[in-house]
Structure formats: C-alpha cells, structure tokens
XYZ file of C-alpha atoms in Angstrom:
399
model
C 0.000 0.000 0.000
C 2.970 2.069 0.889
C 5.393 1.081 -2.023
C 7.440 4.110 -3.259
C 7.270 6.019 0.053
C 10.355 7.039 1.207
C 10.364 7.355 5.182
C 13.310 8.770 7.565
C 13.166 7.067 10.809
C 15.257 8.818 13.346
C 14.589 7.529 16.503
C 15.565 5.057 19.214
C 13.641 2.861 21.539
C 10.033 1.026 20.942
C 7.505 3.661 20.670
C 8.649 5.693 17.080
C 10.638 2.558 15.725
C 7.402 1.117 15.412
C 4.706 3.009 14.165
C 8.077 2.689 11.480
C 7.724 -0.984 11.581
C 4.325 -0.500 10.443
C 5.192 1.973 7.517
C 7.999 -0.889 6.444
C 5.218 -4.204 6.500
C 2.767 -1.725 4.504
C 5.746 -1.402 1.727
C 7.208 1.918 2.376
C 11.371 2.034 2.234
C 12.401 3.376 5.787
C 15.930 4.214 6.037
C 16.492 4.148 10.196
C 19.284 6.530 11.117
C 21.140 5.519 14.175
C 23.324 6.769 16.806
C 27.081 5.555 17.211
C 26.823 2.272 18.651
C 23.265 1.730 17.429
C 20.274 1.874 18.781
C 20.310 0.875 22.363
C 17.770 -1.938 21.964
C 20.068 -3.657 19.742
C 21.229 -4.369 23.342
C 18.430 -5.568 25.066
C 19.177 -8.952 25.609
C 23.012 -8.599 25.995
C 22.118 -6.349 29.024
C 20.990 -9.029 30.678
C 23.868 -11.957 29.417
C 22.513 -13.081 26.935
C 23.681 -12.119 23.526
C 22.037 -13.213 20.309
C 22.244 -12.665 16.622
C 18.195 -12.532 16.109
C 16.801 -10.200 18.794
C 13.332 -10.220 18.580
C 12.491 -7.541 20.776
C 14.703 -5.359 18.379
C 13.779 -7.379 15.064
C 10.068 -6.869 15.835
C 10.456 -2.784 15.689
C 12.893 -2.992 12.442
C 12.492 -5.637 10.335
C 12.665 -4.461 6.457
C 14.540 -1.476 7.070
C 17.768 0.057 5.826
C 20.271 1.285 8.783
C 22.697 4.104 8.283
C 24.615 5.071 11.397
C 25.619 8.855 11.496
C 26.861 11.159 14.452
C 24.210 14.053 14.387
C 26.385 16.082 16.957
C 28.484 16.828 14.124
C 27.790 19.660 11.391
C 28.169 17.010 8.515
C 25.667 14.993 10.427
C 22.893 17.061 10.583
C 23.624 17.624 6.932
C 23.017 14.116 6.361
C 19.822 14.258 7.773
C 18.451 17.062 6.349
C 19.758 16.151 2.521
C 17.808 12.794 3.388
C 14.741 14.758 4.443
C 14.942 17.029 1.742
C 13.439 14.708 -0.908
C 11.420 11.760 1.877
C 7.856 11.833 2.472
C 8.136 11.330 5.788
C 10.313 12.286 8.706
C 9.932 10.250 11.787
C 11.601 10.783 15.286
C 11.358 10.570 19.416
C 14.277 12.967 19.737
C 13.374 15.597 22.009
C 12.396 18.708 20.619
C 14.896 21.017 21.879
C 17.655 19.086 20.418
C 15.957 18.795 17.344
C 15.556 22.923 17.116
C 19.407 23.240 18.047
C 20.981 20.684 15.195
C 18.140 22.413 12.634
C 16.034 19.505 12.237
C 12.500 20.610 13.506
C 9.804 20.285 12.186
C 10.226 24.343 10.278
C 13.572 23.971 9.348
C 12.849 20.500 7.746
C 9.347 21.884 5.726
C 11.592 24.622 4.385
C 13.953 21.831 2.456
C 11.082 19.646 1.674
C 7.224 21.361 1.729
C 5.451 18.079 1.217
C 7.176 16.347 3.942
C 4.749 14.551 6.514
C 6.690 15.041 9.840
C 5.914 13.219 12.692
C 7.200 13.560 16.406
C 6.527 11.242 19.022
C 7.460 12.225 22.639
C 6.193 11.220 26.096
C 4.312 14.834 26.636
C 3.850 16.425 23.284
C 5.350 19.357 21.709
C 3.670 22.048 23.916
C 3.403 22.673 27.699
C 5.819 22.902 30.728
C 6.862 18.966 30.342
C 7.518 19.031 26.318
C 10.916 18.704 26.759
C 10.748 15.922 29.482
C 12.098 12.299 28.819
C 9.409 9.910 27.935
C 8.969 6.303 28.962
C 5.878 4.060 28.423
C 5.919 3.126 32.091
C 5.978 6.865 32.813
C 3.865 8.719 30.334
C 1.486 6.303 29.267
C 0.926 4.303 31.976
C 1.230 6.265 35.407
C 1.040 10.057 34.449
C -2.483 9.280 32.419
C -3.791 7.373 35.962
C -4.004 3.889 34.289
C -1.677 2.590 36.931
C -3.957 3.513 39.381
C -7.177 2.524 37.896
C -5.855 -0.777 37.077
C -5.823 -2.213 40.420
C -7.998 -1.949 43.250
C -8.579 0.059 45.690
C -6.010 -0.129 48.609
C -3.460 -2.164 46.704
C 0.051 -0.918 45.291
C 0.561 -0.233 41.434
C 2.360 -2.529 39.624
C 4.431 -2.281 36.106
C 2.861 -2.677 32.726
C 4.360 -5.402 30.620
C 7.419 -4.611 27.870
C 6.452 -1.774 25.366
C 3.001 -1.957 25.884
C 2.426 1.391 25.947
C 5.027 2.155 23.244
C 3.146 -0.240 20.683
C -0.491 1.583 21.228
C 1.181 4.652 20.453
C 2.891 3.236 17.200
C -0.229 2.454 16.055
C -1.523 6.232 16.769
C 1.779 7.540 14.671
C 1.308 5.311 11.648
C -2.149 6.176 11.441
C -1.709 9.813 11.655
C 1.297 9.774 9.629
C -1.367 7.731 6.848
C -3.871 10.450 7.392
C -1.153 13.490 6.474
C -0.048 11.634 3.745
C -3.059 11.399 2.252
C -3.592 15.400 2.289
C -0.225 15.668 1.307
C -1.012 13.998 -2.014
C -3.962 16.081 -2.549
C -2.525 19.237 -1.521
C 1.157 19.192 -1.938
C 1.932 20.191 1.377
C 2.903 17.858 4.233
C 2.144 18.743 7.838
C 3.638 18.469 11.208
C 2.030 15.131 12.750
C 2.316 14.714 16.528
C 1.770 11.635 18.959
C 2.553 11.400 22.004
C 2.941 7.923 24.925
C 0.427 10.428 27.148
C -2.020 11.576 24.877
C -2.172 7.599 23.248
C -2.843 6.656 27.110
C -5.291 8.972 27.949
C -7.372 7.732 24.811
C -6.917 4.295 24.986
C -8.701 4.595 28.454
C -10.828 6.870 27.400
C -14.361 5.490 28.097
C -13.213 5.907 32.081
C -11.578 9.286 31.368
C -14.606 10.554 29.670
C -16.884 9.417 32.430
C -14.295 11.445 34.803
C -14.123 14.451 32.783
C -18.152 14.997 32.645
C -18.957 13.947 36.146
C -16.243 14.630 37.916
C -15.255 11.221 39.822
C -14.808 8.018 38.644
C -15.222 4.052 40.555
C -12.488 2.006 41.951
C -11.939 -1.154 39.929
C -12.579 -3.777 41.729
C -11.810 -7.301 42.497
C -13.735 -10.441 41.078
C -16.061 -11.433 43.896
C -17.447 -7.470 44.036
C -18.321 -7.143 40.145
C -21.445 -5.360 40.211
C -22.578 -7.234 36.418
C -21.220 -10.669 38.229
C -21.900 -12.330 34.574
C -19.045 -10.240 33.111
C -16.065 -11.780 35.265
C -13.270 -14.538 35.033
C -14.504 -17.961 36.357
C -12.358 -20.930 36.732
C -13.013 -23.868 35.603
C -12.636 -27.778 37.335
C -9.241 -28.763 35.541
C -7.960 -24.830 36.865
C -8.374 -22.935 33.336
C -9.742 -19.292 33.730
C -12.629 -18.341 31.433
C -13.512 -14.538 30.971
C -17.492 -14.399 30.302
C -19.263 -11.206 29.108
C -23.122 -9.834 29.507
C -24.578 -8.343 26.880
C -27.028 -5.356 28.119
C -29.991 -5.858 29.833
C -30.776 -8.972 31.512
C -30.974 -11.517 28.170
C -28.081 -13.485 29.382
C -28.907 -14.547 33.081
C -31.422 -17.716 31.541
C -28.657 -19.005 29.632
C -25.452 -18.694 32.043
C -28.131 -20.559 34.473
C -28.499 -23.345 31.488
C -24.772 -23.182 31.120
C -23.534 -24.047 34.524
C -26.441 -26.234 34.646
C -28.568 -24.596 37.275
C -31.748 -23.962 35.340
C -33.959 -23.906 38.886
C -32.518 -20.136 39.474
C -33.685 -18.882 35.729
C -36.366 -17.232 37.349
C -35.704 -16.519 40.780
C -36.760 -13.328 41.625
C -33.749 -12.201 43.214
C -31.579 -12.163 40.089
C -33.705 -11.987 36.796
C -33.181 -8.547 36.832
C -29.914 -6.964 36.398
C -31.010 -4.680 40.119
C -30.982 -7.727 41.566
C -28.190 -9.451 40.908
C -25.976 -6.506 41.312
C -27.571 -6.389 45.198
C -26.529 -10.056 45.160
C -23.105 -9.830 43.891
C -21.607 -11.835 46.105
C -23.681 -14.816 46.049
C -24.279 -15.142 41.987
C -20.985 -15.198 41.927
C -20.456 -17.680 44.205
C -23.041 -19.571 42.350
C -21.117 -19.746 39.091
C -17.879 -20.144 40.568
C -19.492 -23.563 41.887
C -20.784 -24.309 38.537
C -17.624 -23.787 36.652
C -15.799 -25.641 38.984
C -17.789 -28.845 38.090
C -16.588 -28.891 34.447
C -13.706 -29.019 32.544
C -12.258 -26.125 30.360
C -13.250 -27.740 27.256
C -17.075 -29.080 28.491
C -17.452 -25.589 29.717
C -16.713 -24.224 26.540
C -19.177 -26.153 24.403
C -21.962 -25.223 27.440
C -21.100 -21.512 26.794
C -21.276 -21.733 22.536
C -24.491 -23.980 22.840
C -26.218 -20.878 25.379
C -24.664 -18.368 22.514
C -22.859 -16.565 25.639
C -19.760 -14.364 24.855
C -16.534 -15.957 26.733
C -12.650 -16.127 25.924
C -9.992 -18.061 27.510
C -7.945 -16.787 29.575
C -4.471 -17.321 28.105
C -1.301 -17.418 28.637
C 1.122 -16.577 25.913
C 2.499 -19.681 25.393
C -1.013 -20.605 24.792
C -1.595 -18.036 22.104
C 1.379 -18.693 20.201
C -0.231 -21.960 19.439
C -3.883 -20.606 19.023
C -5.203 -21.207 15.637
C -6.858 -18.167 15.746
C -3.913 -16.379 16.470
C -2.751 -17.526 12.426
C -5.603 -17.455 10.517
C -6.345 -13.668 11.850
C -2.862 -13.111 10.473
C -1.519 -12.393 13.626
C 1.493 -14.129 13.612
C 4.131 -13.748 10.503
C 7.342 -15.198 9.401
C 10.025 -13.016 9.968
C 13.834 -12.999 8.017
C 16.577 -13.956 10.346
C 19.305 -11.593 10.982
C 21.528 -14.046 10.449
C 20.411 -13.550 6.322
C 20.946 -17.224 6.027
C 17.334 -17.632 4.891
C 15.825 -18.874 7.671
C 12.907 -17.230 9.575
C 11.361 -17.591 12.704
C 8.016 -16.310 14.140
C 6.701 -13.144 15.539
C 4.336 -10.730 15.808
C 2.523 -9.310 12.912
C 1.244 -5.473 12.262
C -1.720 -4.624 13.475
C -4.011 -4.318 10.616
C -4.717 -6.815 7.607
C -4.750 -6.380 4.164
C -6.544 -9.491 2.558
C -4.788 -10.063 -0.837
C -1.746 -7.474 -0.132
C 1.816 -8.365 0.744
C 1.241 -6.882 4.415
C 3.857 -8.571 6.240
C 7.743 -7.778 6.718
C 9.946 -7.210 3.654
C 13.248 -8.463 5.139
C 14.932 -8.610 8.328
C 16.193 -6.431 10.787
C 19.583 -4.665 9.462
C 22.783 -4.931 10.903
C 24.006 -1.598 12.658
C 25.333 0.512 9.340
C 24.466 -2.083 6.984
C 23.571 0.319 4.642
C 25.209 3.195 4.928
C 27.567 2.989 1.904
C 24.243 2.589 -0.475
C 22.046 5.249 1.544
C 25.259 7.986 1.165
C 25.989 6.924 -2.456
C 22.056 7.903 -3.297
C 22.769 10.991 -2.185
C 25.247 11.818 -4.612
C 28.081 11.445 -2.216
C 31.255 10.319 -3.667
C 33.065 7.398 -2.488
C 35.935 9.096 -1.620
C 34.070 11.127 0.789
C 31.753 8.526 1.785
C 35.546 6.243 3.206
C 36.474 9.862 4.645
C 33.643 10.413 6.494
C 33.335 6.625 8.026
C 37.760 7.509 8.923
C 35.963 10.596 11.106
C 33.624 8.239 12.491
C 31.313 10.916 11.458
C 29.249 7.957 9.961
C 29.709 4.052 10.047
C-alpha cells in the first residue's frame, strides 16, 4: 500500500521505531538513522547476558529497514539528515524537541527543504506545555502520568508495572495512522504537515471510556476485584481442571437464563432475586459464588461447548504460550514469518502489524539490518562520492 514512500526514521527505543515498523510491512522504504553504537535496543538482551544474533524484541520494531549510522552532533551529520529529508515523504523521530531545534532539524527547518514532507514527532508529553521537553517512557507517560496505573488495580493495593512496550506499541499504532492520514492530504494538496503523537495523549485515549466518564462527572469508581463485580456475569470464572474463562453480559438482563443453562442450574432462571440486572448486582456476592461452583464442576473444554451452545460471549484466559499456538492467532494473520538476521534464509516467528490487508503483501519485507548495513548505499544515493563517503566513516562521522 505504501510502495514508493520514502520514510526517515530517526529515533531510538520502541515507541517511534514502530509506528516505522508499520510503515515498512505496509511497503514503504524506511531508512532508520542511528546513533554511534546503534540503537540501544540492539542491546536488550546482551544487558541481561545473553547475547544473540536474532533479537526479537529489536527485530520486531525494524524488520525491512535500511540502517545508516551517522553522528548528528556533528555539522556534517545534521547535513546528512536534512539532505535525506529534503526529498522523503516522511520524517519520523522521538528525539526531544529542543535538540531537534538546536541541530536544525524541527519540524520548520525540515518543511523549508522539503514542503510536502509529513513530519511526525513522538514524545512522552507532546510538543507544547511545561513537560515538552521531558524524557518519555511508556511506564511513565502512558501508563502512570495518564492514571491507568492507578485505575488498574484496586482500591487499597500498590501499582504494579505494565508489561514490555506496551504502551510504546499503542502509540505506534496512533503515529502510523496519523502519519497515513497526512499523507493522504499531502497527495492532494502538496503540502505535508507536522504530525504529533505522544505515549500520554495515546494513554489517555486508549482509556478513554473511564476518562470521559471522569471528565463529565467529575469522579470516577475504583476497579474492583472479582467477587465485588457489580454485572457478576461479566467476570473470570475458573473452571474444574484450573483454566480461567472470561465471560461477558450483553445489556440488559438476556443473558442470566442461559449462564443458568450453562452451569447447569436452570432452577434459578427465574428466581426473583436475580432476573433482573437490580438484583443481581444487590446479590453480587452470592451469583458469583453460584457460578464459581458451577464452573468448577466442568472441565475447560465441556465448559466451553456449554457456553457456545447458550450463545454466551466468553474467551480463555491465556497465557502466551497458549496463544502462540492458538489457531486463531494464524488465521487472523496475527502471527508472521520473519527474516533472520543471520540472512541465512531462515525465519522464525513473531508478531505481525496490526491491521490486515486481505490479498496485499502486508507482512515484513526483510529482516532487521545490521548496525550501518547500509550506509555505503544510503550515502551513495545521495550523490556522495566514495571518496568522501571512506572519509567520512575515517571521522567516524558515519559508520
């Protein structure tokens, strides 16, 4: 969809490297520019001991891309940068913006090399405000500073981290799509625009059902804990062989007949203290200790079948190990073959992009690039000479 595109990733991390990711699996050709050294995830499992040719953590955020490493605290690497910009469609980074205003490549000084130029910036706060320039981590921004650490657990007990990059991917998916959007104005008008995303602003809308319940009356419930669910139908139930089932209630009371068929207790369909939705909320307590009991007398599987055949709305509670072998899981297209690093040919699995394409080559393009691997080619399509191209690797200005 994105063949021909030419995108200029500069950016480190999870969060900007992957709404680039996206961009790359759609078909555009991202050229990821990289500090000396390389990007620091290239090291995330060598931090802890182990280290690997095929990272996946790092693959999963770069695979199909070009890398060019180039020392943008030099003059002649800021000139890279902006002769790259100067003819991309897109300019993507998660360097602050200060620094980005004092080496000349914001947002202004890019547009006046390049007018059609879609830029994006993705930062922990935004562009605007008294904490634009502060350092922005998932864990940080989009998890504790929006207040979904603390709505997350209940009431009384202590916050606890969100898994690896979770908040990083939600917001890649934000960036590509407005990145998409500005594109598509950009072809229409000739004029690009500045796009910005931010881990805070992603947060605060991916809870936003709760935050616009806050926001109009001014307070919010406590989550709470599974035995005080006031819709005890929508909860996680365990089943006899220990398997956890999430079940969900459609509105209104049209599901309370058929979870009584379903955990075979057909003698409370109509008693009068939980046909109604009132009721059973008064009752929490003890419906739920009702279908606790009749989970626990079947098996994952039987209890599975007795949910489809009472067309109630359940999913098991997995564990990833469990997904990765989930049919589902491949023929939503979920899970693609990646290129090893190694470039021997082989690939192994991972996760795919988050939207599908039926009938369009929407998966990666190649694997992850070795740190510099293209340099050379990316500075020779400049119209750099090779002569200056092996003088500028001897300064270590590039590599």
């Amino acid at each position: 969809m994105l063949e021909g595109l030419k995108v200029i990733e500069y950016a480190t991390y999870m969060a900007a490297p992957g709404a680039g990711c996206i961009l790359a699996d759609w078909g555009a050709d991202v050229i990821k520019i990289e500090p000396p050294g390389g990007d620091p995830i290239r090291a995330f499992f060598r931090s802890i001991g182990t280290d690997l040719q095929d990272n996946p953590v790092f693959d999963f955020d770069n695979r199909g891309k070009k890398s060019i490493i180039v020392d943008t605290t030099t003059a002649e690497g800021q000139e890279i940068v902006r002769k790259l910009a100067s003819d991309a469609d897109v300019f993507l980074t998660n360097v602050r913006p200060g620094g980005l205003t004092r080496s000349g490549m914001d947002h202004e000084s890019l547009r006046s090399l390049n007018p059609k130029l879609v830029y994006c910036s993705l930062t922990g706060y935004g562009l605007d405000g008294p904490d634009a320039d502060r350092p922005g981590f998932d864990i940080a921004s989009f998890w504790s500073r929006t207040g979904v650490a603390r709505l997350t657990i209940p009431k009384g007990e202590a916050p606890f981290p969100l898994r690896t990059a979770f908040g990083d991917h939600t917001t890649s998916m934000a960036a590509a799509a407005g990145i998409c959007a500005a594109l598509v104005e950009a072809q229409r008008t000739g004029k690009g625009r500045l796009v910005e995303a931010s881990l805070f602003r992603a947060g605060l809308y991916a809870m936003g059902s709760d935050f616009a319940i806050q926001l109009f009356f001014g307070r919010i419930g406590s989550t709470k804990g599974r035995t005080e669910q006031i819709v005890p139908i929508s909860n996680f139930y365990k089943t006899k062989d220990d398997h956890w089932i999430c079940t969900v209630a459609r509105q209104g009371d049209v599901d309370w007949v058929p979870m009584c068929k379903a955990i075979d207790r057909e003698d409370l369909a109509d008693d009068p203290r939980f046909v109604k939705a009132k009721g059973r909320r008064q009752h929490m307590a003890e419906v739920i200790a009702i279908i606790d009991e009749g989970f626990a007398k079947f098996t994952r599987d039987e209890m599975a079948a007795r949910l489809d055949a009472n067309k109630l709305a359940w999913a098991p509670v997995q564990t990833l190990a469990e997904v990765a072998k989930d049919p589902q899981a491949f023929a939503a297209g979920a899970i693609v073959q990646t290129p090893s690093a190694k470039g021997d040919g082989t690939t192994y699995s991972a996760p795919a992009s988050p939207v599908r394409f039926p009938g369009a080559d929407d998966g990666p393009k190649g694997p992850s690039p070795l740190p510099g691997q293209h340099t050379r080619e990316v500075l020779a399509s400049l119209g750099i000479d090779e002569t200056r191209i092996q003088a500028m690797l001897d300064a270590a200005i590039v590599a």
